[in-house]
mmCIF file of C-alpha atoms in Angstrom:
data_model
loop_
_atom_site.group_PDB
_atom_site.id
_atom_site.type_symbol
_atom_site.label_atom_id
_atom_site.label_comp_id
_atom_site.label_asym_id
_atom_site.label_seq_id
_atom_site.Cartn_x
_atom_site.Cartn_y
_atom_site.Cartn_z
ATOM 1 C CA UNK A 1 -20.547 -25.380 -20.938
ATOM 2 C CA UNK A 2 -23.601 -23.926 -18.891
ATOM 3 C CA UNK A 3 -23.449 -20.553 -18.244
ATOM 4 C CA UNK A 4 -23.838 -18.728 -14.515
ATOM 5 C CA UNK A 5 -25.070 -15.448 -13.401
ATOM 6 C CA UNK A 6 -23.122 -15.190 -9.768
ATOM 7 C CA UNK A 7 -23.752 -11.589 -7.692
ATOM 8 C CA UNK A 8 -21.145 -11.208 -5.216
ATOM 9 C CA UNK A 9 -21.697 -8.550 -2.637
ATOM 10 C CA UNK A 10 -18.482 -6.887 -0.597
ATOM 11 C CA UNK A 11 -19.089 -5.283 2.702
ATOM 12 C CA UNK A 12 -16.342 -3.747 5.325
ATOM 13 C CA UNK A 13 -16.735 -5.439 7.947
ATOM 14 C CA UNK A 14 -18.972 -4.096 11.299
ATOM 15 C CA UNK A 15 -16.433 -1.908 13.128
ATOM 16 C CA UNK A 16 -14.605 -0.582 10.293
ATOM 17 C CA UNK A 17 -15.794 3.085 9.700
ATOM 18 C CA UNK A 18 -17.606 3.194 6.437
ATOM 19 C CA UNK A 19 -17.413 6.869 5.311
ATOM 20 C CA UNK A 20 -19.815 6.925 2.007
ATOM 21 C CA UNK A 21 -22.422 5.242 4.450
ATOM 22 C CA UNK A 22 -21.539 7.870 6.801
ATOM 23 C CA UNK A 23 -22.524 10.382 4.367
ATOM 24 C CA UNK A 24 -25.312 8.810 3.083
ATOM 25 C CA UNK A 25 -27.102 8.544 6.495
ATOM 26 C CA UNK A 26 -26.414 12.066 7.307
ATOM 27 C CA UNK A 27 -27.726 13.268 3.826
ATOM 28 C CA UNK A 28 -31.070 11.018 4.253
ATOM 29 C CA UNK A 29 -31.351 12.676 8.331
ATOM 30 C CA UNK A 30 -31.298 15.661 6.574
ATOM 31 C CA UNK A 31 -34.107 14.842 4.357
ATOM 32 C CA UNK A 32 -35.925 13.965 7.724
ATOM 33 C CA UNK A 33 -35.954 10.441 7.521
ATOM 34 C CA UNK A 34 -35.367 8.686 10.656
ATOM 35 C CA UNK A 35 -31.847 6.703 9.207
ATOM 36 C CA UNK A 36 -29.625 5.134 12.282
ATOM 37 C CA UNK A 37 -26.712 3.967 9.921
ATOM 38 C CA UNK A 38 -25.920 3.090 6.483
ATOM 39 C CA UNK A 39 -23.502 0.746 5.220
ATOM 40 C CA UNK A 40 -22.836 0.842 1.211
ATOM 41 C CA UNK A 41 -21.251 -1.814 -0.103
ATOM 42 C CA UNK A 42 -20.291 -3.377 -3.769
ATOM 43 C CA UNK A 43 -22.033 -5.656 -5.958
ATOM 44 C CA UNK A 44 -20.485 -7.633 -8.812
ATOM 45 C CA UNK A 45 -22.502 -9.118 -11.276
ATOM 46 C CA UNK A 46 -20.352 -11.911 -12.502
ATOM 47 C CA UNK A 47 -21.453 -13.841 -15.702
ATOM 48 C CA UNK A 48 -19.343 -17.379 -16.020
ATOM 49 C CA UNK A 49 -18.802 -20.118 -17.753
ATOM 50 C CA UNK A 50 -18.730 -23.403 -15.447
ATOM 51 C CA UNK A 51 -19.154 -27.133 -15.856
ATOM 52 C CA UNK A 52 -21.560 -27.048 -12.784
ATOM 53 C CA UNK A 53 -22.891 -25.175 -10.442
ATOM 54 C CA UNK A 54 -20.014 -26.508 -7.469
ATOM 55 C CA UNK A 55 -17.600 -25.815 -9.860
ATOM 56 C CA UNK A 56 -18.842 -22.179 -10.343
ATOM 57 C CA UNK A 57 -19.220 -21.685 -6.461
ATOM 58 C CA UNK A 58 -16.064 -22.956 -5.988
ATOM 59 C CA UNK A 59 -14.130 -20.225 -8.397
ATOM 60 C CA UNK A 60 -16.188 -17.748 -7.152
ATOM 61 C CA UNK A 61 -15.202 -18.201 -3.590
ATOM 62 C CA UNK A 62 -11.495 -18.263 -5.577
ATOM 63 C CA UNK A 63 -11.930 -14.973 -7.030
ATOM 64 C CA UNK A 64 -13.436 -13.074 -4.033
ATOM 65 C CA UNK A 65 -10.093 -14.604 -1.765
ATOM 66 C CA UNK A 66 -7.496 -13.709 -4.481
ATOM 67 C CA UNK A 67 -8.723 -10.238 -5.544
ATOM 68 C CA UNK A 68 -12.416 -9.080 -4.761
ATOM 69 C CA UNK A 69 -12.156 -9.252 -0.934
ATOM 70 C CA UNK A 70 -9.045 -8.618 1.688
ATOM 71 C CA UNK A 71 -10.606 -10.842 4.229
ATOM 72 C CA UNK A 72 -8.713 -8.137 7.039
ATOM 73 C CA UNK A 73 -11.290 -5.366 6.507
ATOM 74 C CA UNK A 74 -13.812 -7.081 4.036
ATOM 75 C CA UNK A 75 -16.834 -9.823 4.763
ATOM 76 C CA UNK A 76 -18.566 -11.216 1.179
ATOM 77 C CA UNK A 77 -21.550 -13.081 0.444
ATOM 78 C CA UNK A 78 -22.637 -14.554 -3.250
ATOM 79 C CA UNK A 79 -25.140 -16.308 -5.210
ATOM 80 C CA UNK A 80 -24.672 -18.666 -8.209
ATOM 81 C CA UNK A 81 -27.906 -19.613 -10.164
ATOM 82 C CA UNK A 82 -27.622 -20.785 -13.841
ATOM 83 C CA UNK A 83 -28.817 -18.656 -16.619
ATOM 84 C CA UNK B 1 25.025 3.436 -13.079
ATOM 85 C CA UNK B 2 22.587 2.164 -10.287
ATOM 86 C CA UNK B 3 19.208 1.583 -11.690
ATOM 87 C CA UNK B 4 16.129 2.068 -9.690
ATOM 88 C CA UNK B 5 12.714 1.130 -11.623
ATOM 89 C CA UNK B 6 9.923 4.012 -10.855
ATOM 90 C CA UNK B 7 6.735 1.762 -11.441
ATOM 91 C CA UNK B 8 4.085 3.479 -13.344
ATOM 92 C CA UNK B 9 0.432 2.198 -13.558
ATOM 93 C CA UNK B 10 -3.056 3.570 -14.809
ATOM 94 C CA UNK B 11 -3.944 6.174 -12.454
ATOM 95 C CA UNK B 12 -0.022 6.587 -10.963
ATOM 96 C CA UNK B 13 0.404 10.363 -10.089
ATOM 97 C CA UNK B 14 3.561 10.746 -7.999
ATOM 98 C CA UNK B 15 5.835 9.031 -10.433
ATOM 99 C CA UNK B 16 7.604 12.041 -12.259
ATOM 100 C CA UNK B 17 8.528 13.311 -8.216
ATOM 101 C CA UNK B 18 9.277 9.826 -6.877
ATOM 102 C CA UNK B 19 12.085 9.465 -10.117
ATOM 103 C CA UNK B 20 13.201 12.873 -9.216
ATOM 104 C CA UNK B 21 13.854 11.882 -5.783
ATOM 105 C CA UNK B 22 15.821 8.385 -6.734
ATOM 106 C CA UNK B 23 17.918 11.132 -8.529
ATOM 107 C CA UNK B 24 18.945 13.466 -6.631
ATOM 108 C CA UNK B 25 20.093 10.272 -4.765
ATOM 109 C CA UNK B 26 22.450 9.393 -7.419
ATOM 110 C CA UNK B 27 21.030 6.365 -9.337
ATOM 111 C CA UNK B 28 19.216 6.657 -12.711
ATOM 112 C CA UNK B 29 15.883 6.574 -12.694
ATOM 113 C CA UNK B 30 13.272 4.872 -15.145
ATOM 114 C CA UNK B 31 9.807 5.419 -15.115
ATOM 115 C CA UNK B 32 8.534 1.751 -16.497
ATOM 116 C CA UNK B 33 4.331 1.057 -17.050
ATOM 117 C CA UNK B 34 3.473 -1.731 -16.037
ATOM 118 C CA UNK B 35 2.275 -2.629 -19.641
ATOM 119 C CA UNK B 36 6.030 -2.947 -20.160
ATOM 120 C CA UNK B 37 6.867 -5.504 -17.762
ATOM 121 C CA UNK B 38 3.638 -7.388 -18.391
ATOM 122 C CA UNK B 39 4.702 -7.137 -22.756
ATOM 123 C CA UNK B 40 8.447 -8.405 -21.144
ATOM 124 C CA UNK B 41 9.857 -5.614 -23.051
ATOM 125 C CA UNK B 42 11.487 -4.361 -20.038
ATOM 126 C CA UNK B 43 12.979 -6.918 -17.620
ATOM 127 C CA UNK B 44 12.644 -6.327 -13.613
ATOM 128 C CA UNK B 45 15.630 -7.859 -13.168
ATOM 129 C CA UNK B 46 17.615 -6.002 -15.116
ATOM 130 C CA UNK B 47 17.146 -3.541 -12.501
ATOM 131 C CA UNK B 48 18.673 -2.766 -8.971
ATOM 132 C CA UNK B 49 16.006 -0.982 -6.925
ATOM 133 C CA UNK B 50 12.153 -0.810 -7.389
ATOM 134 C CA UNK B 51 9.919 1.901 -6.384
ATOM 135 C CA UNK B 52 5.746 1.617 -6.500
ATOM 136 C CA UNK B 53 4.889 5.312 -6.191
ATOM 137 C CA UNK B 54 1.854 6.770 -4.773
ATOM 138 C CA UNK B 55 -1.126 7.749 -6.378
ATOM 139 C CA UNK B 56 -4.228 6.011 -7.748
ATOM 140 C CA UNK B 57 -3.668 3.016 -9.421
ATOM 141 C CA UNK B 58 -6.749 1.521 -11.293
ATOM 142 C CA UNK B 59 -8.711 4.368 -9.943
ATOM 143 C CA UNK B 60 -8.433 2.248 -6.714
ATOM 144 C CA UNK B 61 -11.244 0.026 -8.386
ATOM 145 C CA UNK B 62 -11.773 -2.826 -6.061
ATOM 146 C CA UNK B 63 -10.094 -1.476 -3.365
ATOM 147 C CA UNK B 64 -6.649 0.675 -3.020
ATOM 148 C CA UNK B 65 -3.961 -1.488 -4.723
ATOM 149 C CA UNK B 66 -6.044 -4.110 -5.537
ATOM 150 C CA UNK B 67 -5.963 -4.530 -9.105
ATOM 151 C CA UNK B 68 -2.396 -3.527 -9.667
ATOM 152 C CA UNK B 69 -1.412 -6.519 -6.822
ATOM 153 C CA UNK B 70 -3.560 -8.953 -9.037
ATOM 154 C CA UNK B 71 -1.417 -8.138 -12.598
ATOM 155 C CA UNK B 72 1.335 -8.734 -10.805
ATOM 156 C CA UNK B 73 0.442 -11.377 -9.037
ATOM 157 C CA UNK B 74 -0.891 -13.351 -12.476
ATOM 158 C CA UNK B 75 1.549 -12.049 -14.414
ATOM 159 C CA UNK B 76 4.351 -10.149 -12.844
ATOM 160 C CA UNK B 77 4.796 -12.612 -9.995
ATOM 161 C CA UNK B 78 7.859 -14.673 -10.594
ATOM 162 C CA UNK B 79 10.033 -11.835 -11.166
ATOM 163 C CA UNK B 80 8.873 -9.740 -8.290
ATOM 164 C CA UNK B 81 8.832 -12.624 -6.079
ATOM 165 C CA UNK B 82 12.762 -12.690 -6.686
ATOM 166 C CA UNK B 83 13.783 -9.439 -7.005
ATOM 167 C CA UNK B 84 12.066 -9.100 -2.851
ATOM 168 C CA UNK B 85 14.065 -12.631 -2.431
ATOM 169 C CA UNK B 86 17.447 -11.299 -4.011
ATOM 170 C CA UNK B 87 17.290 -8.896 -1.038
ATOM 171 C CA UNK B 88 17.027 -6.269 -3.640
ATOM 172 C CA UNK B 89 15.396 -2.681 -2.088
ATOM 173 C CA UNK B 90 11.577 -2.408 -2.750
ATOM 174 C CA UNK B 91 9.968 0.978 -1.715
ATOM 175 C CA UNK B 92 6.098 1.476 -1.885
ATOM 176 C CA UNK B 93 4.927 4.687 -1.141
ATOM 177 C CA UNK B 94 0.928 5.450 0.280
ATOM 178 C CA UNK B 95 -0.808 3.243 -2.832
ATOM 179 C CA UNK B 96 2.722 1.108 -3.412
ATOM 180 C CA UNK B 97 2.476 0.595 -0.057
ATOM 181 C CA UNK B 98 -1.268 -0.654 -0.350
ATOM 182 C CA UNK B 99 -0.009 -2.716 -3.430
ATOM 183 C CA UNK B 100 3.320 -4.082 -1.191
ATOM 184 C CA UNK B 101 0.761 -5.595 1.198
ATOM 185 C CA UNK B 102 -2.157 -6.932 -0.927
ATOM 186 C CA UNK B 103 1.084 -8.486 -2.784
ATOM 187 C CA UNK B 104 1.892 -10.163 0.243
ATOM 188 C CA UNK B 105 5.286 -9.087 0.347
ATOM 189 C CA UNK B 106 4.236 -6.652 3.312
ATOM 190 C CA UNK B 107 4.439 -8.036 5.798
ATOM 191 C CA UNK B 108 6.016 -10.433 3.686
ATOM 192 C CA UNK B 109 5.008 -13.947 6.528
ATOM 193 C CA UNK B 110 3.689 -15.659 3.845
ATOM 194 C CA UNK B 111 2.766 -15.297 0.295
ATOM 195 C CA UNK B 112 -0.876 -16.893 0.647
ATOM 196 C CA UNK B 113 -3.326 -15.839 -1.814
ATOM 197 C CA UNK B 114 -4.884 -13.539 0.896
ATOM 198 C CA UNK B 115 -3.421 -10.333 2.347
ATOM 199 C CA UNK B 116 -2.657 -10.685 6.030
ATOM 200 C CA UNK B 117 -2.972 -6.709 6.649
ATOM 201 C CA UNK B 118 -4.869 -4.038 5.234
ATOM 202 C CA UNK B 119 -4.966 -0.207 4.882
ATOM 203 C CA UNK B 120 -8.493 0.382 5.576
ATOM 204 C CA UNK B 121 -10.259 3.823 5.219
ATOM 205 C CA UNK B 122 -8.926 6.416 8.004
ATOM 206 C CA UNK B 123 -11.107 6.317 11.339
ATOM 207 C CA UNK B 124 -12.242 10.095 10.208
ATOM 208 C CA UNK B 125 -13.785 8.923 6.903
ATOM 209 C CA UNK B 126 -11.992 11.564 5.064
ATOM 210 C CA UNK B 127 -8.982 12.043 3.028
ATOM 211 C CA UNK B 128 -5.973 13.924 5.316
ATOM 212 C CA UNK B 129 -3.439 16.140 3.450
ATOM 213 C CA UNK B 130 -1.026 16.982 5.785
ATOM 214 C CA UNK B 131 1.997 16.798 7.477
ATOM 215 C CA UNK B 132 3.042 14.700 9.979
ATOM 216 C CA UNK B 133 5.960 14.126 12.581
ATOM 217 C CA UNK B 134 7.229 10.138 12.175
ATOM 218 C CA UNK B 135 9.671 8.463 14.688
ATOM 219 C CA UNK B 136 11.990 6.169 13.159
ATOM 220 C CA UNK B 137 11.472 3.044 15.568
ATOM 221 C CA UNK B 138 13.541 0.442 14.070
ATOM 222 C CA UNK B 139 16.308 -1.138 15.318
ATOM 223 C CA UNK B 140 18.929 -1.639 11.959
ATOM 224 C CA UNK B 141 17.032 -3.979 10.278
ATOM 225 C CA UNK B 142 15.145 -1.851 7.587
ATOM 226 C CA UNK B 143 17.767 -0.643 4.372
ATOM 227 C CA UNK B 144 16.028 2.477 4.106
ATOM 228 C CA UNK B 145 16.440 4.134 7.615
ATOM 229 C CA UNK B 146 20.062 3.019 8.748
ATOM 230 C CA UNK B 147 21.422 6.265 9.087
ATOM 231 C CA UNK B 148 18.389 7.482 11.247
ATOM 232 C CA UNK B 149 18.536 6.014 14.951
ATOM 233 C CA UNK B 150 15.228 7.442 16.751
ATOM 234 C CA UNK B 151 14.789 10.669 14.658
ATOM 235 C CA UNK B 152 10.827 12.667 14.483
ATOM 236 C CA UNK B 153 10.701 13.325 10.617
ATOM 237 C CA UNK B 154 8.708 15.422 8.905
ATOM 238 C CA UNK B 155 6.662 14.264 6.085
ATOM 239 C CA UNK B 156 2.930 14.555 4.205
ATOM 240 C CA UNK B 157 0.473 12.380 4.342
ATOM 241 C CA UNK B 158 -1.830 12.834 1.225
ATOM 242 C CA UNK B 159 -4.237 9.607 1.772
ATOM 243 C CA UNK B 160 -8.207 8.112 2.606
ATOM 244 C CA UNK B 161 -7.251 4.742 3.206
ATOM 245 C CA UNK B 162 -3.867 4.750 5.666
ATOM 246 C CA UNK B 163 -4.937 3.160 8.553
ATOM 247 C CA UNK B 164 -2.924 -0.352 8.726
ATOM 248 C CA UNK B 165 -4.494 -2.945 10.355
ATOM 249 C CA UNK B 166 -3.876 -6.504 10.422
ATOM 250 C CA UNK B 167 -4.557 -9.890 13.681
ATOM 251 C CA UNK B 168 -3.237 -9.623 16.844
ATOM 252 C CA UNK B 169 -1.144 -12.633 16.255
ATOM 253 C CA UNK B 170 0.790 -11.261 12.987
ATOM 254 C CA UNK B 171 1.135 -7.699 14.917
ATOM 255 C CA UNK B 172 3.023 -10.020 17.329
ATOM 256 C CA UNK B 173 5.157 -11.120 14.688
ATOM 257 C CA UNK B 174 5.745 -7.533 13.305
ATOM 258 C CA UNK B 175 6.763 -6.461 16.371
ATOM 259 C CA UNK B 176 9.499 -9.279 17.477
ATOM 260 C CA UNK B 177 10.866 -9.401 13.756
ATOM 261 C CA UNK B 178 11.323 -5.257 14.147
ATOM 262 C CA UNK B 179 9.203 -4.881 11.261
ATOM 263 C CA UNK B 180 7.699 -1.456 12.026
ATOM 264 C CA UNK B 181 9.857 1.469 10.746
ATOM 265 C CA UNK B 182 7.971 4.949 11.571
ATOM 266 C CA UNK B 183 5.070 5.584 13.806
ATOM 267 C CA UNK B 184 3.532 8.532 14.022
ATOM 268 C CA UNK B 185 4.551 11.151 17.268
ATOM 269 C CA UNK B 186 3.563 14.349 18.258
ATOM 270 C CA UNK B 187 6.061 17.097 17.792
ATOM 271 C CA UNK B 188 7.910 16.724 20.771
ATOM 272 C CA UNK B 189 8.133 12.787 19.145
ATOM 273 C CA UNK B 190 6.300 10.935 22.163
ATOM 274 C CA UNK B 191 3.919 8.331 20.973
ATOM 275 C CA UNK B 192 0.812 9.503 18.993
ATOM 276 C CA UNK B 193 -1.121 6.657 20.671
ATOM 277 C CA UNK B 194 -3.843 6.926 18.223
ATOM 278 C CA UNK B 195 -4.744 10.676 18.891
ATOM 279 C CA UNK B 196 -5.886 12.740 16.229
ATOM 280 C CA UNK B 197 -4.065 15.039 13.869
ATOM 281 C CA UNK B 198 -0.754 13.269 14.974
ATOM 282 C CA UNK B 199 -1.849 9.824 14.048
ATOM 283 C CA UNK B 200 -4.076 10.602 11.024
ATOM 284 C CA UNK B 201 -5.887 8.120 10.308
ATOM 285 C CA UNK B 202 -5.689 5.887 13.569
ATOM 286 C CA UNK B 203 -3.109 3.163 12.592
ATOM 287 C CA UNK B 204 -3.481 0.353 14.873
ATOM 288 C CA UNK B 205 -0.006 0.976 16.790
ATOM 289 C CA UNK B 206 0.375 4.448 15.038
ATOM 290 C CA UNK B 207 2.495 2.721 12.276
ATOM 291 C CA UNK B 208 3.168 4.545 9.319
ATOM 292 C CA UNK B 209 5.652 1.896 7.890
ATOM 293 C CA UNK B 210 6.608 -1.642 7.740
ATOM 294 C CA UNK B 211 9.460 -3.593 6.349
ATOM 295 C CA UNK B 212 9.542 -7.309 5.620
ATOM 296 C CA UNK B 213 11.516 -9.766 7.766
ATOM 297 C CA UNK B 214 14.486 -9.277 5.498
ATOM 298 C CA UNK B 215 14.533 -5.046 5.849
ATOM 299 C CA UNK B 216 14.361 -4.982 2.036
ATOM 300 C CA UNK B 217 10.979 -3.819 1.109
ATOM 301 C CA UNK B 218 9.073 -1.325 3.123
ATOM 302 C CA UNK B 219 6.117 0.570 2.521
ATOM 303 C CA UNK B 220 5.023 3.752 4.073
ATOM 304 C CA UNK B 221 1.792 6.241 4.188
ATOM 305 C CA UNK B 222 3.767 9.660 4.436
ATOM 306 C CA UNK B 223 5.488 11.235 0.966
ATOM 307 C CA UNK B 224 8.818 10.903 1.691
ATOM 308 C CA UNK B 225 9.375 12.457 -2.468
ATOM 309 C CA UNK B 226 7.553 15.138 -1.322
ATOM 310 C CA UNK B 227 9.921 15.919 1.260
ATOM 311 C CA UNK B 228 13.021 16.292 -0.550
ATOM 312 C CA UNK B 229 14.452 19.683 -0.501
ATOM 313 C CA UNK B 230 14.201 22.377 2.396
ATOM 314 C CA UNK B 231 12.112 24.406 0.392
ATOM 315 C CA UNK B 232 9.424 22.153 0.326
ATOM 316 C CA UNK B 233 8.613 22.087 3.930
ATOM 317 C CA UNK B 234 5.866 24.465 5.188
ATOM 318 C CA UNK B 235 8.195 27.121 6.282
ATOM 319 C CA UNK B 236 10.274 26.715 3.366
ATOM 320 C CA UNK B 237 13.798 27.383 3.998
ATOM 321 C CA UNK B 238 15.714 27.688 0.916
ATOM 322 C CA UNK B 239 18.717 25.662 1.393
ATOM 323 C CA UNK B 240 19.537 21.881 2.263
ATOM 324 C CA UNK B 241 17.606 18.395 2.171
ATOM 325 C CA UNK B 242 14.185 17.924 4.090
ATOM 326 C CA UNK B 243 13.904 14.392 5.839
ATOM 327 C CA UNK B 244 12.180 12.359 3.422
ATOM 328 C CA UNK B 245 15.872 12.384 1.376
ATOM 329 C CA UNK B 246 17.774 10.141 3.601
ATOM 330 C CA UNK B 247 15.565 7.204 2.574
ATOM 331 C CA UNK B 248 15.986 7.466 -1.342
ATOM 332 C CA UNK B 249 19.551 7.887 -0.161
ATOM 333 C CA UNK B 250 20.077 5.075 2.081
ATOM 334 C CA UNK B 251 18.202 3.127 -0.874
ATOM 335 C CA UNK B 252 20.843 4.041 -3.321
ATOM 336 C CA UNK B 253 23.910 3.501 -0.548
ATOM 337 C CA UNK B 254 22.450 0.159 0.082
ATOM 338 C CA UNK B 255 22.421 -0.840 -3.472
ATOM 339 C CA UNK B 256 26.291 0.836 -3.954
ATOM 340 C CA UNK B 257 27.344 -1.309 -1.118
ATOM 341 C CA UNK B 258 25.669 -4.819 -1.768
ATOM 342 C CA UNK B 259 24.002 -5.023 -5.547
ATOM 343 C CA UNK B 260 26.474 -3.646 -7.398
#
C-alpha cells in the first residue's frame, strides 16, 4: 500500500476571537514590529497508509469532520502528496 | 442503592468533588476511568445516572472535549447512545459539557458525525474564575431543575472556552424545544444580554446550559459541585446548602422516581 504524507492545518474561523494570536501580535508590537493581527493555528502532520491518493483525501476529509475540526468554530485546509 | 457513574478521564480534575456532590444527594457514587468502560470491565448500564465532570480531559488536545467525545464515540458509543435514549440523567459539567456536545448528544438534533454547537474560546481571550448569577429559564422540561421555577443561582465559572455558539436555525430549535436551562443575569436576575462580568464569556443568548429534547442530559459552564454547601459561597455562611445542590438532588429524585 503507498504511503502519504497529508498536513492538515486547523484555523478558528474569522470572527471568532483567537486569544494566543492576540498575544502574539501584542508581544511582536512590542518588539516594534508593525503586526495588525495574528491568527495561530494547528498543523497535523499525518503519515497514512492509502490505496491512492482519492482514497487518502477522502479519509482525510473523514478525520478532520469526525474529530480534528468542529466545523461551528473551525475552517481546515490539507494536502496529500505521496511519500 | 442509586448508582450515579462519576466519569474520570486523563486530565479529569473535578471528579473527587463532583462524587462528593452525587453524595450528599443520596446515591452512591463511583468514580469509573474511562479505561474501564473502554476494557468493558465496568458496564454503563449497570448504572443509573452519569456524570462527565469538569476539568481537562486529554489536556484539551485537539480542542476542549475533543478527544474524550472521539473514544466514546469509536468505542463507548452504543452504550452511551442508550443510556441518553433510556431517558436515563446525563450531567456534563464545563469540559463534560464540551464532551456532551462534540458527542452530539447536546443538543442532542441529530447524532451526525459533526457537532452542531460549539464552546468556543470566551470573547475576552482569557480564562474567567468567578462567580456568576444564572436564571433558571426552563419551563419543566429539564430533570435537573424541576424544583427551581425562575430562580438567579449562584455558581463559579472556572473556564477559557464557555462561550456556546451554534446556527441560527438550530438556536431556533433550542429555543421552541425549551432546551436552554440557565442564562446568565445580573444580580438583580434581568438578562445579562451579553454584557461583561455577568455573561462571562459572551454566550450567544447568555446560555450557560442546555438540555436535550428529552430533558435528560444537560450540560452547563458554571460548577454547580462547587456550590454545594453554604460555606462555600464567597461570604461563607456556615450552615445549609448553596444552589448548585438542588441539581445533584433533583438528579437523584428523578432517578428514585422513574429508574429505580
Amino acid at each position: 500500500m503507498p504511503i502519504y504524507e497529508v498536513v492538515v492545518e486547523v484555523w478558528l474561523k474569522d470572527g471568532i476571537v483567537d486569544a494566543e494570536g492576540n498575544s502574539v501580535t501584542e508581544a511582536l508590537r512590542d518588539m516594534g514590529y508593525p503586526v495588525k493581527d495574528t491568527r495561530v493555528g494547528k498543523v497535523y502532520r499525518i503519515t497514512m497508509e492509502a490505496a491512492s491518493k482519492e482514497e487518502a483525501e477522502k479519509l482525510v476529509e473523514e478525520m478532520c469532520r469526525r474529530l480534528l475540526v468542529n466545523p461551528v468554530k473551525d475552517k481546515y485546509l490539507f494536502r496529500v502528496e505521496q511519500r | 442503592m442509586i448508582r450515579v457513574l462519576v466519569l474520570r478521564a486523563p486530565g479529569t480534575n473535578c471528579d473527587k468533588e463532583t462524587a462528593r456532590a452525587v453524595r450528599e444527594a443520596g446515591a452512591a457514587a463511583e468514580i469509573i476511568h474511562v479505561k474501564k468502560l473502554i476494557e468493558d470491565t465496568i458496564d454503563l448500564l449497570d448504572y443509573d445516572g452519569l456524570v462527565i465532570p469538569g476539568g481537562f480531559s486529554y489536556g484539551d488536545r485537539v480542542r476542549a472535549g475533543a478527544i474524550l467525545s472521539a473514544k466514546i464515540k469509536s468505542k463507548l458509543w452504543d452504550k452511551f447512545k442508550e443510556f441518553a435514549e433510556d431517558t436515563r440523567p446525563v450531567l456534563g459539567i464545563c469540559n463534560g459539557f464540551q464532551v456532551l456536545v462534540e458527542l452530539g448528544l447536546l443538543p442532542g438534533l441529530s447524532y451526525g458525525d459533526e457537532p452542531v454547537a460549539a464552546l468556543v474560546p470566551n470573547t475576552l481571550a482569557r480564562f474567567e474564575a468567578r462567580w456568576v448569577y444564572l436564571k433558571h429559564v426552563n419551563r419543566n422540561k429539564c430533570i435537573f431543575t424541576r424544583s427551581l421555577e425562575n430562580r438567579v443561582l449562584r455558581m463559579p465559572v472556572a473556564h477559557a472556552e464557555g462561550r456556546f455558539m451554534a446556527a441560527a436555525d438550530i438556536v431556533k430549535r433550542i429555543i421552541e424545544n425549551d432546551q436552554i436551562v440557565f442564562v446568565y443575569v445580573k444580580p438583580d436576575g434581568s438578562l445579562a444580554m451579553g454584557e461583561y462580568p455577568y455573561n462571562p464569556n459572551g454566550s450567544m443568548m447568555d446560555i450557560a446550559a442546555i438540555c436535550n429534547e428529552r430533558g435528560n442530559v444537560m450540560g452547563l459552564m458554571p460548577h454547580p459541585e462547587r456550590a454545594i454547601y453554604s460555606w462555600q459561597l464567597p461570604e461563607k455562611i456556615s450552615d445549609g446548602y448553596a444552589d448548585g445542590f438542588p441539581i445533584f438532588r433533583e438528579m437523584v429524585d428523578y432517578i428514585r422516581e422513574n429508574i429505580k
